[in-house]
Coordinates of C-alpha atoms in Angstrom, one line a residue:
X13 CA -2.1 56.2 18.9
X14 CA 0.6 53.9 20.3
X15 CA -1.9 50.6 19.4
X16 CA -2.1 51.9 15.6
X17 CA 2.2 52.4 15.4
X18 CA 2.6 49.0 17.0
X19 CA 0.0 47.7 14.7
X20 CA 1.7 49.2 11.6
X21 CA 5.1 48.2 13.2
X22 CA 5.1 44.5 12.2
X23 CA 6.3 44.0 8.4
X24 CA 9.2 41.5 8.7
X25 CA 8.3 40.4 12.3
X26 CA 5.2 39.7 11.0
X27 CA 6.4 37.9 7.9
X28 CA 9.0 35.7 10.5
X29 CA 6.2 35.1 12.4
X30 CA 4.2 33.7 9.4
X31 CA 6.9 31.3 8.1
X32 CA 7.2 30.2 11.7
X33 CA 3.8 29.6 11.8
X34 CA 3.8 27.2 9.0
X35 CA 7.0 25.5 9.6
X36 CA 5.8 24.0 12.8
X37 CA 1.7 23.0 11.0
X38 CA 4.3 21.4 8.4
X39 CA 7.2 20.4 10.7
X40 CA 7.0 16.5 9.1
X41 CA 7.4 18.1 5.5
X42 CA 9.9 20.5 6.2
X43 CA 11.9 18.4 8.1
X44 CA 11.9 16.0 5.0
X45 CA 12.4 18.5 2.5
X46 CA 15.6 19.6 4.3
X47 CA 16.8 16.3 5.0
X48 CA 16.9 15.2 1.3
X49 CA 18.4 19.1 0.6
X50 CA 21.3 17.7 3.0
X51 CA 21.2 13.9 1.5
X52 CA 22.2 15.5 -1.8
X53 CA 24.8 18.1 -0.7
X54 CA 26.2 14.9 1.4
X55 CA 26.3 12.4 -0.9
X56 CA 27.7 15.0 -4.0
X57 CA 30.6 16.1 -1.2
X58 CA 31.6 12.6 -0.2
X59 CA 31.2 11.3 -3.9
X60 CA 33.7 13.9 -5.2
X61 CA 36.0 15.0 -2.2
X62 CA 36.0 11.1 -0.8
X63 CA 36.1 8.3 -2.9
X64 CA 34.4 5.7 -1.0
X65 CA 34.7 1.9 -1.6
X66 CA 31.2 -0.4 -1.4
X67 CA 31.8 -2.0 1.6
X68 CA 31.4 2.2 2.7
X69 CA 28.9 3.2 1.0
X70 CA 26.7 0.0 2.6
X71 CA 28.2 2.0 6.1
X72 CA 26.7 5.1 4.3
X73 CA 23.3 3.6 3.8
X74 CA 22.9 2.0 7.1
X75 CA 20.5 4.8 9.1
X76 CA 18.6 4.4 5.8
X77 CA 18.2 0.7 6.0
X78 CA 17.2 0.8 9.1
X79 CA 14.3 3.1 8.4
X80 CA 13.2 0.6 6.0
X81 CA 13.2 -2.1 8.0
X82 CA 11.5 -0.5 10.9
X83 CA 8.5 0.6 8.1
X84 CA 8.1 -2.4 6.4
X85 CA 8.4 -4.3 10.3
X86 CA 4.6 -2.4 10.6
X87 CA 3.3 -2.9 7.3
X88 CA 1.9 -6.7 7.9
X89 CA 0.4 -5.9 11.4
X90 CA -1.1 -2.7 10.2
X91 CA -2.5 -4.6 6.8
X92 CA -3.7 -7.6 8.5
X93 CA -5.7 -5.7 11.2
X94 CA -6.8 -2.9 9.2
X95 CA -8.6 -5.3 6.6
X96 CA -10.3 -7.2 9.0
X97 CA -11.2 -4.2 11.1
X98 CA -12.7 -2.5 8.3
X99 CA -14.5 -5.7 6.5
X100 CA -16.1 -6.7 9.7
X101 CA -17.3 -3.3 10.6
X102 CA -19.0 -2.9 7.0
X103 CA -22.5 -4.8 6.6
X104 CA -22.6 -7.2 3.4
X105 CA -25.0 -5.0 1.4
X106 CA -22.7 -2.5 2.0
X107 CA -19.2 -3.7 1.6
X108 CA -20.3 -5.2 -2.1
X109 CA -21.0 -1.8 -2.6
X110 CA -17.6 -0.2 -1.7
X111 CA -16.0 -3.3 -3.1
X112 CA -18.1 -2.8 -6.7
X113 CA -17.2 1.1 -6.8
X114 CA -13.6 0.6 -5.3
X115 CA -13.2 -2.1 -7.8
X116 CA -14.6 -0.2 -11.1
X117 CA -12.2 2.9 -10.0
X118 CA -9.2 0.5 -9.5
X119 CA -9.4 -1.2 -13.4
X120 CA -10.7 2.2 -14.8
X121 CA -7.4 4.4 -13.7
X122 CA -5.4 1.4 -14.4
X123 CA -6.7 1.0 -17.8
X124 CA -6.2 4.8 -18.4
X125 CA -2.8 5.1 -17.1
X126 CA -2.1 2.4 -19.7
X127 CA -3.6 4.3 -22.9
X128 CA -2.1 7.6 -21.8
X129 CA 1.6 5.5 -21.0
X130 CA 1.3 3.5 -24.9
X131 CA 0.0 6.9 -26.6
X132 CA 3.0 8.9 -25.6
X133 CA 5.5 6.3 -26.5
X134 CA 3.8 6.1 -29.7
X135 CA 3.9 9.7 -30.5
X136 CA 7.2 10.5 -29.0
X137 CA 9.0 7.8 -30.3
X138 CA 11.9 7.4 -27.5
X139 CA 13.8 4.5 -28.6
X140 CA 14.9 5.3 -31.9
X141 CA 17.0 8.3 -30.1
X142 CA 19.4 6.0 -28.6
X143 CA 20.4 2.5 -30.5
X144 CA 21.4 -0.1 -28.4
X145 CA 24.7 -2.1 -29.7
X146 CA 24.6 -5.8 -29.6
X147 CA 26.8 -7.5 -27.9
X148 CA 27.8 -11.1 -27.1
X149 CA 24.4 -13.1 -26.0
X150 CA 23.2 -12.9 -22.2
X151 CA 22.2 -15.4 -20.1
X152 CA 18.8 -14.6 -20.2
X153 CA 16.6 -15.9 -17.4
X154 CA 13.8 -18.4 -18.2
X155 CA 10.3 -16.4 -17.9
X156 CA 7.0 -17.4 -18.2
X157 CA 3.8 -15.8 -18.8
X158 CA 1.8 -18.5 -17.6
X159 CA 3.8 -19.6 -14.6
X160 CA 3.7 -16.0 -13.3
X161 CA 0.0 -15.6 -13.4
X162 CA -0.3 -18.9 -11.5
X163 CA 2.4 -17.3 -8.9
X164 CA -0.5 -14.8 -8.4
X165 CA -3.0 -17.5 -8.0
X166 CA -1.2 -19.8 -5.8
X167 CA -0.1 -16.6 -3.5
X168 CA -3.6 -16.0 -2.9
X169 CA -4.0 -19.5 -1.0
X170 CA -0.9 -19.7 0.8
X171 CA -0.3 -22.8 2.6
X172 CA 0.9 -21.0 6.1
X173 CA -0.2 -17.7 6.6
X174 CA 2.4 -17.1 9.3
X175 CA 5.2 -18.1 6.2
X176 CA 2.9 -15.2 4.6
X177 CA 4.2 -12.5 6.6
X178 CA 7.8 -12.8 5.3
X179 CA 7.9 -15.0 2.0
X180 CA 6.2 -15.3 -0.9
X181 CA 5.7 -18.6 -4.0
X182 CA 7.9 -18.3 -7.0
X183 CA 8.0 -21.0 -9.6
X184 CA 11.1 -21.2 -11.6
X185 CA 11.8 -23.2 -15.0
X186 CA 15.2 -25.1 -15.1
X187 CA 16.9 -26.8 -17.7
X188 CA 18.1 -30.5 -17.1
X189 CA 20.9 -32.4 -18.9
X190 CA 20.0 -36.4 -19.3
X191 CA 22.9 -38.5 -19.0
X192 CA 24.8 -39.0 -22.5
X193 CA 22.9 -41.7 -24.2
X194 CA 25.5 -44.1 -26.9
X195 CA 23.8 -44.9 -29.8
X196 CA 26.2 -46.2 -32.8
X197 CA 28.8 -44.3 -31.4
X198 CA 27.2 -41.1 -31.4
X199 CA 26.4 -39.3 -28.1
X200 CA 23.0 -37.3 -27.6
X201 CA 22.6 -35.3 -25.0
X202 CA 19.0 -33.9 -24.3
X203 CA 17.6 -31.7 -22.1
X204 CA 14.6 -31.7 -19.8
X205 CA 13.0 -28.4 -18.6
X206 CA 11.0 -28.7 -15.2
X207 CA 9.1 -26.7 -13.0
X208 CA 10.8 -26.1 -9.7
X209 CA 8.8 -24.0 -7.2
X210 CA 10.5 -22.7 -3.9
X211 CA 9.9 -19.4 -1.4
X212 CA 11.8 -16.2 -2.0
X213 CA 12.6 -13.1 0.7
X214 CA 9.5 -10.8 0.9
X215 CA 6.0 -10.6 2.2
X216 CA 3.5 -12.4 0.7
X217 CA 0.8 -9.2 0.7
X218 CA -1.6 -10.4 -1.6
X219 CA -2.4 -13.6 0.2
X220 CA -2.6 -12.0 3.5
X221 CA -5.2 -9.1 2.1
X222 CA -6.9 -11.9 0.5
X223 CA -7.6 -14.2 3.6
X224 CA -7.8 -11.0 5.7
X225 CA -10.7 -10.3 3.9
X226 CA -12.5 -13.6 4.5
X227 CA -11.8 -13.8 8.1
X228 CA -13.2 -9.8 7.9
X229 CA -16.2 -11.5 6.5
X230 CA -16.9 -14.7 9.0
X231 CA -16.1 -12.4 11.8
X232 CA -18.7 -10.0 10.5
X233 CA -21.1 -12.5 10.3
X234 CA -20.8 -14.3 13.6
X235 CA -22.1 -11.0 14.9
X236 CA -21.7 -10.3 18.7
X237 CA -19.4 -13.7 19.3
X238 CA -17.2 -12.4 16.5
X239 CA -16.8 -8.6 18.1
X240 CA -14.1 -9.7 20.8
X241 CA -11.7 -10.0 18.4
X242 CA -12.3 -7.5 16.1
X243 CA -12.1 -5.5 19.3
X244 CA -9.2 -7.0 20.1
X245 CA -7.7 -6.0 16.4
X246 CA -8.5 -3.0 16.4
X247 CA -6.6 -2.2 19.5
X248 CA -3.7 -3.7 17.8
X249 CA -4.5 -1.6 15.0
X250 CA -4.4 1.5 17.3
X251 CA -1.1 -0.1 19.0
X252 CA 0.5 -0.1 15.4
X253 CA -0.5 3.2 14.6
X254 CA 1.1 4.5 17.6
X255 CA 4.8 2.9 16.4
X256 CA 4.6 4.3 13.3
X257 CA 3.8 7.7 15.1
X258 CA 7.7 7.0 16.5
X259 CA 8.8 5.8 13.4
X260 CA 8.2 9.4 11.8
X261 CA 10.1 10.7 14.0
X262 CA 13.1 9.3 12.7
X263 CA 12.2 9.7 9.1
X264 CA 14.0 12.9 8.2
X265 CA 17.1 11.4 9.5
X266 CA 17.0 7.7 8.0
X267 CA 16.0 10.0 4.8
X268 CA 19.3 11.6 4.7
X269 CA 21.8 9.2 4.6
X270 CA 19.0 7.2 2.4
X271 CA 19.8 10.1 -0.4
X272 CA 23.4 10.3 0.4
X273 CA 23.9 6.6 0.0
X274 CA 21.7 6.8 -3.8
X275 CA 24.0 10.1 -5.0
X276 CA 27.0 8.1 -3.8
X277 CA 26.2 4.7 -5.6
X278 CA 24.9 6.2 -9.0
X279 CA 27.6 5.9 -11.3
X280 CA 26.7 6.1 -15.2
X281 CA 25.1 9.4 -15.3
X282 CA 26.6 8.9 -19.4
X283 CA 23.7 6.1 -19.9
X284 CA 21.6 8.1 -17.6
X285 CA 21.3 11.2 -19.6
X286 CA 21.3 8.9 -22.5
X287 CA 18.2 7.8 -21.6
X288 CA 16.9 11.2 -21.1
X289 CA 14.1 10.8 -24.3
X290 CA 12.4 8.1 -22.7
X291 CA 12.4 9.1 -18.6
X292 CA 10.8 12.2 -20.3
X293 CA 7.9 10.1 -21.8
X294 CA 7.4 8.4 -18.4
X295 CA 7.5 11.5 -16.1
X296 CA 5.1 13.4 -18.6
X297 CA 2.7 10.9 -18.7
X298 CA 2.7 10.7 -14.5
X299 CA 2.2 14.3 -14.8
X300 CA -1.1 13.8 -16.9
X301 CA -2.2 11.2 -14.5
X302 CA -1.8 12.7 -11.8
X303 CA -2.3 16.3 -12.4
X304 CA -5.2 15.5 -15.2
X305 CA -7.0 12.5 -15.3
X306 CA -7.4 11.1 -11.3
X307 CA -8.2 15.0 -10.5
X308 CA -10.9 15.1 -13.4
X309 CA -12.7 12.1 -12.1
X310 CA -13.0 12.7 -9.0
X311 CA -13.9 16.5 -9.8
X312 CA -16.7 14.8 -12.3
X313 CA -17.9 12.0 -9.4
X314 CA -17.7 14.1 -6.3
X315 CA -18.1 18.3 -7.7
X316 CA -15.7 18.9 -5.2
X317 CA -12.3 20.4 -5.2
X318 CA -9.7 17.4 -5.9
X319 CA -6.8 19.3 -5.1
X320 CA -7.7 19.8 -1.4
X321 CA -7.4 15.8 -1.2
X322 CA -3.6 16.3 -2.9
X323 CA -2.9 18.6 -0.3
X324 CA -4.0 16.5 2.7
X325 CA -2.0 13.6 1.7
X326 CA 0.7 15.5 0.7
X327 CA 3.1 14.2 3.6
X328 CA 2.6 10.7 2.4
X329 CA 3.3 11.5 -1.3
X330 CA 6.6 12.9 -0.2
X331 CA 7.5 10.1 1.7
X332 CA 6.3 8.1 -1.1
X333 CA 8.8 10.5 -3.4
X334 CA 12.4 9.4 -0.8
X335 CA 11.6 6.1 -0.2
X336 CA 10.2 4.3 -2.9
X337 CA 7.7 2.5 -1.4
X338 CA 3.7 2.3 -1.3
X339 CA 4.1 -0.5 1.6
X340 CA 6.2 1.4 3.8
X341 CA 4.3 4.7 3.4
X342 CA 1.0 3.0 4.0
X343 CA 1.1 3.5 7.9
X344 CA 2.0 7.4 6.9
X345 CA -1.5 7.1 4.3
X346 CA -3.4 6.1 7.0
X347 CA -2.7 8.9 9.1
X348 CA -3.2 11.4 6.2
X349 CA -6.6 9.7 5.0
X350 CA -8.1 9.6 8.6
X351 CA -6.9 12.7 10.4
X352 CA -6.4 15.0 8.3
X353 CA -9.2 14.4 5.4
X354 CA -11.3 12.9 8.0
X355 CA -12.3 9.9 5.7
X356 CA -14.4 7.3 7.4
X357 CA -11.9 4.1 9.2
X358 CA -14.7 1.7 7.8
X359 CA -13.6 2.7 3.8
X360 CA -9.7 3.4 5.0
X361 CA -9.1 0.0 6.5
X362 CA -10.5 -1.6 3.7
X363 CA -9.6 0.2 0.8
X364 CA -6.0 1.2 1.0
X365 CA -4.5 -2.0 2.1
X366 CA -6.2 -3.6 -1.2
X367 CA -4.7 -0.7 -3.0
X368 CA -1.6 -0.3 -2.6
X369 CA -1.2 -4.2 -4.1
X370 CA -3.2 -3.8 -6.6
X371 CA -4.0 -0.2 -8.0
X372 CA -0.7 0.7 -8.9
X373 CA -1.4 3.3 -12.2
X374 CA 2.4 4.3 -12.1
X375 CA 3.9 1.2 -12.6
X376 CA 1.8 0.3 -14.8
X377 CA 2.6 3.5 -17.2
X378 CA 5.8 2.6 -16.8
X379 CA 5.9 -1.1 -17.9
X380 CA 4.0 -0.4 -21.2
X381 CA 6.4 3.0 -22.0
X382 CA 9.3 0.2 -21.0
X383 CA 8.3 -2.7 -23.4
X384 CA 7.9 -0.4 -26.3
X385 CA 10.9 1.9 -26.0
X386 CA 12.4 -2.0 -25.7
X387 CA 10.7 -2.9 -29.1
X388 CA 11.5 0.4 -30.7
X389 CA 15.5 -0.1 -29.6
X390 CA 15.2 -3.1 -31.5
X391 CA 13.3 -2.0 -34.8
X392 CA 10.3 -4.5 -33.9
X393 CA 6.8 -3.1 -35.5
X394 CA 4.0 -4.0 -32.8
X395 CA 0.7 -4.5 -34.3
X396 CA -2.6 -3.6 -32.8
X397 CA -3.2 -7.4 -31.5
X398 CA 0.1 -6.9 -29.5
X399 CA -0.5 -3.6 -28.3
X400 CA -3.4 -4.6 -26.3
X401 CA -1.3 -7.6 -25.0
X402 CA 0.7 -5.6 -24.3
X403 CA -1.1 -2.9 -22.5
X404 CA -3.6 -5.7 -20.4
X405 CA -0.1 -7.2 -19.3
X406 CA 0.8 -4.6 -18.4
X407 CA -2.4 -3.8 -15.7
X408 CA -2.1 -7.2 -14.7
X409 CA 1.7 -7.1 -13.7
X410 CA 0.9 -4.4 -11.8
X411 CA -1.7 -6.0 -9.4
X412 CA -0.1 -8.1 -6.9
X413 CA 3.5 -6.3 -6.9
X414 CA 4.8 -6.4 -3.8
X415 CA 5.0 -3.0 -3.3
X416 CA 8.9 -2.5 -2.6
X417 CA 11.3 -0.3 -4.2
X418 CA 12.9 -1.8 -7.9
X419 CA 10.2 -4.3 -8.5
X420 CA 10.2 -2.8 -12.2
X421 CA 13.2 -5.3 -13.6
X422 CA 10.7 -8.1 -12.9
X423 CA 7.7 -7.1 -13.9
X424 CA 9.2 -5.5 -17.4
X425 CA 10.5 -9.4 -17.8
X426 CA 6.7 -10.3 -17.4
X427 CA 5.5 -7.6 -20.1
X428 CA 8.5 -8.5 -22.5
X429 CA 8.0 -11.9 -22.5
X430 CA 4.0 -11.9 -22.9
X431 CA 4.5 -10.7 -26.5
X432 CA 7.9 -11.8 -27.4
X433 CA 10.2 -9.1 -27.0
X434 CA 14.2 -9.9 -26.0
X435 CA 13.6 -9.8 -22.3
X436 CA 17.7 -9.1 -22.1
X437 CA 17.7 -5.8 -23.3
X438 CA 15.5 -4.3 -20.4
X439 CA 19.1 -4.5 -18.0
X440 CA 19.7 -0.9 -19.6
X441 CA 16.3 0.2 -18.3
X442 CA 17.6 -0.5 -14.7
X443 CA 19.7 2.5 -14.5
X444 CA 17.1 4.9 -14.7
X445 CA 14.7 2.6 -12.6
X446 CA 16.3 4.1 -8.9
X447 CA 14.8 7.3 -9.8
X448 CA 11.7 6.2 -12.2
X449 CA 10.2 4.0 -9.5
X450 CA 10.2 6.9 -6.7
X451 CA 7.7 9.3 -9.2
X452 CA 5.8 5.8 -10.0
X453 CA 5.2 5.6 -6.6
X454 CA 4.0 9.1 -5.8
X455 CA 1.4 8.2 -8.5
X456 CA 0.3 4.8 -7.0
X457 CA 0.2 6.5 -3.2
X458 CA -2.3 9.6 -5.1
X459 CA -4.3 7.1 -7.1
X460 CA -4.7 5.5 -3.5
X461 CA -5.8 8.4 -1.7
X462 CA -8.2 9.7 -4.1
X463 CA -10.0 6.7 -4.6
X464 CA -10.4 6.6 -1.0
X465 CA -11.8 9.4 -1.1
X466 CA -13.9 9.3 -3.9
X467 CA -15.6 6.3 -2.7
X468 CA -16.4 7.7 0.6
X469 CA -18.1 10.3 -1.0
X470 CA -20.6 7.8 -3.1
X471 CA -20.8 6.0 0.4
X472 CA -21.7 8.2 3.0
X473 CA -25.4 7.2 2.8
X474 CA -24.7 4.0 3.1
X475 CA -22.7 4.9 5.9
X476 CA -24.9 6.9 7.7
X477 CA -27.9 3.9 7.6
X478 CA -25.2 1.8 8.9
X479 CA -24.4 4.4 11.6
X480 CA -28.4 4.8 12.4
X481 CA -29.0 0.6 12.3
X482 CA -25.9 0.6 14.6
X483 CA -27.5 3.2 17.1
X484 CA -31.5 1.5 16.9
X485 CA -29.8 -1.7 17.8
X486 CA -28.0 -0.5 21.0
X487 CA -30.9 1.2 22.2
X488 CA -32.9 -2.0 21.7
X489 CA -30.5 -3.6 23.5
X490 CA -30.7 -0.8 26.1
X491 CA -34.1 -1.3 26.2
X492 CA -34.0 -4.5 26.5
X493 CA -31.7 -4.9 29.1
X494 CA -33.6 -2.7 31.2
X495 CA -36.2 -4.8 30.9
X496 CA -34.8 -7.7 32.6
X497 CA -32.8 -5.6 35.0
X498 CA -36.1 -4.1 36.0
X499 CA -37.7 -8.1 36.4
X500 CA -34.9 -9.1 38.3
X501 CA -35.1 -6.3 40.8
X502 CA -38.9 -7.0 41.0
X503 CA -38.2 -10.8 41.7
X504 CA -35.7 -9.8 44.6
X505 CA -38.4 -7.7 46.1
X506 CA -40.5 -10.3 46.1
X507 CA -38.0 -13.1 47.2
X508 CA -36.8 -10.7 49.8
X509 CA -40.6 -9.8 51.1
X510 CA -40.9 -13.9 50.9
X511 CA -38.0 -14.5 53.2
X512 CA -39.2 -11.3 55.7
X513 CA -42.6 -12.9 56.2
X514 CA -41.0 -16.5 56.6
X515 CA -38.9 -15.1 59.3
X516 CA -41.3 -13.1 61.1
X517 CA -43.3 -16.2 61.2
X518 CA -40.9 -18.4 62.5
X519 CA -40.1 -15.8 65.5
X520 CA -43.5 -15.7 66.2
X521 CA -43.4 -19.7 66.3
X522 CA -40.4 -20.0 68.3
X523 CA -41.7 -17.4 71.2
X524 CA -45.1 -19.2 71.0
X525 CA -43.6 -22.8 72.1
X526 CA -41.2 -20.9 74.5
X527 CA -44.7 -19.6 76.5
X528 CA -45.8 -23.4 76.6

């Protein structure tokens, strides 16, 4: 009688009990949940009760900085050795294969995030809401379509791959003035534009994912020379894994001063609300990619549950969410991917490091909602020709970002500029682009994830022929090495039975001349 009451006893115990339960399975998520919960009410509390020069709100954002910088300090170690790893531990008929289906899933979501991005804008119309007023002419910087796209090419053959690691090619065009040439009394003065190339801050990802990949390759074809260092690599991989492991740790605290210092420094909220019409469009058409279209095909590819993949990487999407960066939440999409939807380290190691630079379906909604609001602010019809410039610019401006937060301003230059559009008038889209780029990043992180996931699904038989080829080969080996442990031990029998009878002989010999 007294088991049943203290069964029935437990209704709020129970319930405490419960949340505690799952607090501590999801101690990383509600640790960061409350963290930006305190980033808001700190920065809304020192914004109104403490007005707070810059030089203190860069104080402010400090804890936050350093977060960053301790994330992005992993990300070229962990992309470097987690390509190779995984391209040297793939055979060649298979890794075509991964690279053809991770290859058609990366342009097909691109492609689609596109359509659904230009549809809405079309429909929705946000630009004529709000009317820009034209002002004196800007500066406008000189941008190129073509220069950009040979950027891309020349970053994917950098000329030191240690340079790599921390900067990346930019070519600008500059204006210059010849001297004043006097002709009848008349001075000309003509200009000269030329090309003038130089490094800027930031790594040079694309490059080192590209060469990555062929040392993956060589290494994978040099066979057992070639597995020291991929052994080797992979226990830097590990090593790296390990210091991001640390790194979380001090997430939820970089996190909130990260929030604080972004409440604090956010001053036109007028423009901001302003602009309401068109971050409507954008987050909308996230929601459908995210919620609709990547679930639906991997749903129609796998039959399986999609959402289950959401909720195993749904740590890394809010880290994605606070800090604004696929690079420095791929250690964090590792984790995810391998432990907790147990995807194979083979498809991980060479599939997200390739997507988070390349399959990037939120920016690249956002870029082709951004150039037409731009061309509807300024009354300018775009035809059908200049819509599909407009929306294959904008895919390829999204492969090869580098994967930090606010890289929007430059790529919308790239889209503007590929069909003509004043580039000048994308400066108003930069107040909205703090808070834009975090939910374009959740969308690039999912796309990520579910590709990775989709693909190990198509390749687990390929896997598993790998896994049985591995395993026939050892015990060949095995075999084999038995083998010739077995004739050596044979030879040393004989070599020792050899030097028995030669010394029994020679003792006989020596007591025989000893009886002379």
């Amino acid at each position: 009688m007294e088991r049943v009451e203290e069964e029935n006893i437990p209704g709020d115990e129970g319930c405490v009990n419960g949340c505690w339960d799952y607090i501590l399975h999801h101690k990383f998520l509600v640790s960061s949940l409350t963290a930006v919960a305190m980033g808001i009410a700190l920065g809304l509390i020192l914004k109104i009760f403490f007005p707070m020069s810059e030089l203190d709100q860069q104080y402010i954002s400090f804890p936050g900085e350093i977060l960053m910088r301790m994330l992005q300090g992993v990300t070229v170690p962990l992309i470097v050795t987690s390509v190779i790893t995984g391209v040297s531990g793939l055979s060649v008929e298979t890794s075509r294969r991964v690279a053809g289906r991770a290859a058609a899933y990366y342009v097909s979501t691109t492609l689609m995030s596109v359509t659904i991005g230009l549809i809405l804008v079309l429909m929705i119309k946000p630009g004529i809401a709000y009317a820009v007023k034209k002002g004196e002419a800007e500066d406008e910087e000189s941008f190129s379509t073509v220069d950009a796209l040979l950027d891309l090419v020349r970053n994917m053959v950098p000329q030191n791959l240690v340079q790599a690691c921390f900067r990346q090619y930019k070519t600008e065009r500059v204006e210059f003035e010849n001297e004043a040439e006097q002709n009848y009394s008349l001075e000309m003065n003509a200009t000269e534009v030329r090309l003038v190339g130089h490094y800027v801050e930031g790594a040079n990802t694309l490059g080192l994912i590209v060469w990555s990949f062929i040392f993956g390759v060589i290494l994978n074809r040099m066979g057992q020379r070639g597995e020291i260092l991929v052994e080797v690599l992979t226990v830097l991989n590990e090593a790296t894994k390990r210091v991001v492991n640390m790194i979380l740790g001090y997430l939820p605290f970089g996190v909130l001063f990260l929030i604080a210092s972004h409440v604090v420094e956010v001053h036109d909220w007028e423009t901001t609300f302003k602009l309401g019409k068109f971050m409507v469009v954008v987050v909308l058409g996230l929601i459908i990619h995210g919620t609709i279209v990547l679930p639906l095909i991997y749903f129609l590819c796998v039959r399986s549950n999609p959402f289950s993949v959401v909720r195993g990487v749904s740590s890394a999407l809010l880290t994605a969410l606070l800090i604004s960066s696929s690079s420095a939440t791929l250690p964090l999409t590792f984790q995810c991917c391998e432990e907790k939807l147990m995807i194979d380290k083979r498809i991980t190691r060479f599939m997200l490091p390739i997507g988070t630079n390349i399959n990037m379906d939120g920016t690249a909604l956002y870029e082709v909602v951004a150039a037409v609001f731009i061309a509807q602010l300024n009354h300018i019809h775009l035809d059908f020709s200049q819509l599909v410039t407009l929306s294959v610019t904008s895919a390829v401006s999204s492969i090869g970002a580098a994967g930090i937060p606010a890289t929007g301003a430059v790529t919308t230059l790239f889209v503007l500029t590929a069909i003509g559009l004043p580039a000048g008038e994308a400066s108003i889209l930069v107040v909205v682009e703090w808070l834009l780029d975090r939910c374009n990043t959740v969308i690039n992180v999912m796309g990520d994830c579910i590709g990775v996931a989709l693909v190990h699904q198509l390749s687990k038989k390929e896997l598993e022929h790998m896994d049985e080829h591995g395993r026939e080969i050892r015990i060949h080996d095995c075999d084999a090495m038995g083998h010739i442990l077995g004739e050596i031990q044979v030879h040393r029998n004989q070599d020792s039975d050899d030097d028995t009878y030669r010394a029994e002989y020679l003792s006989l010999h020596d007591s025989d001349e000893e009886y002379v």
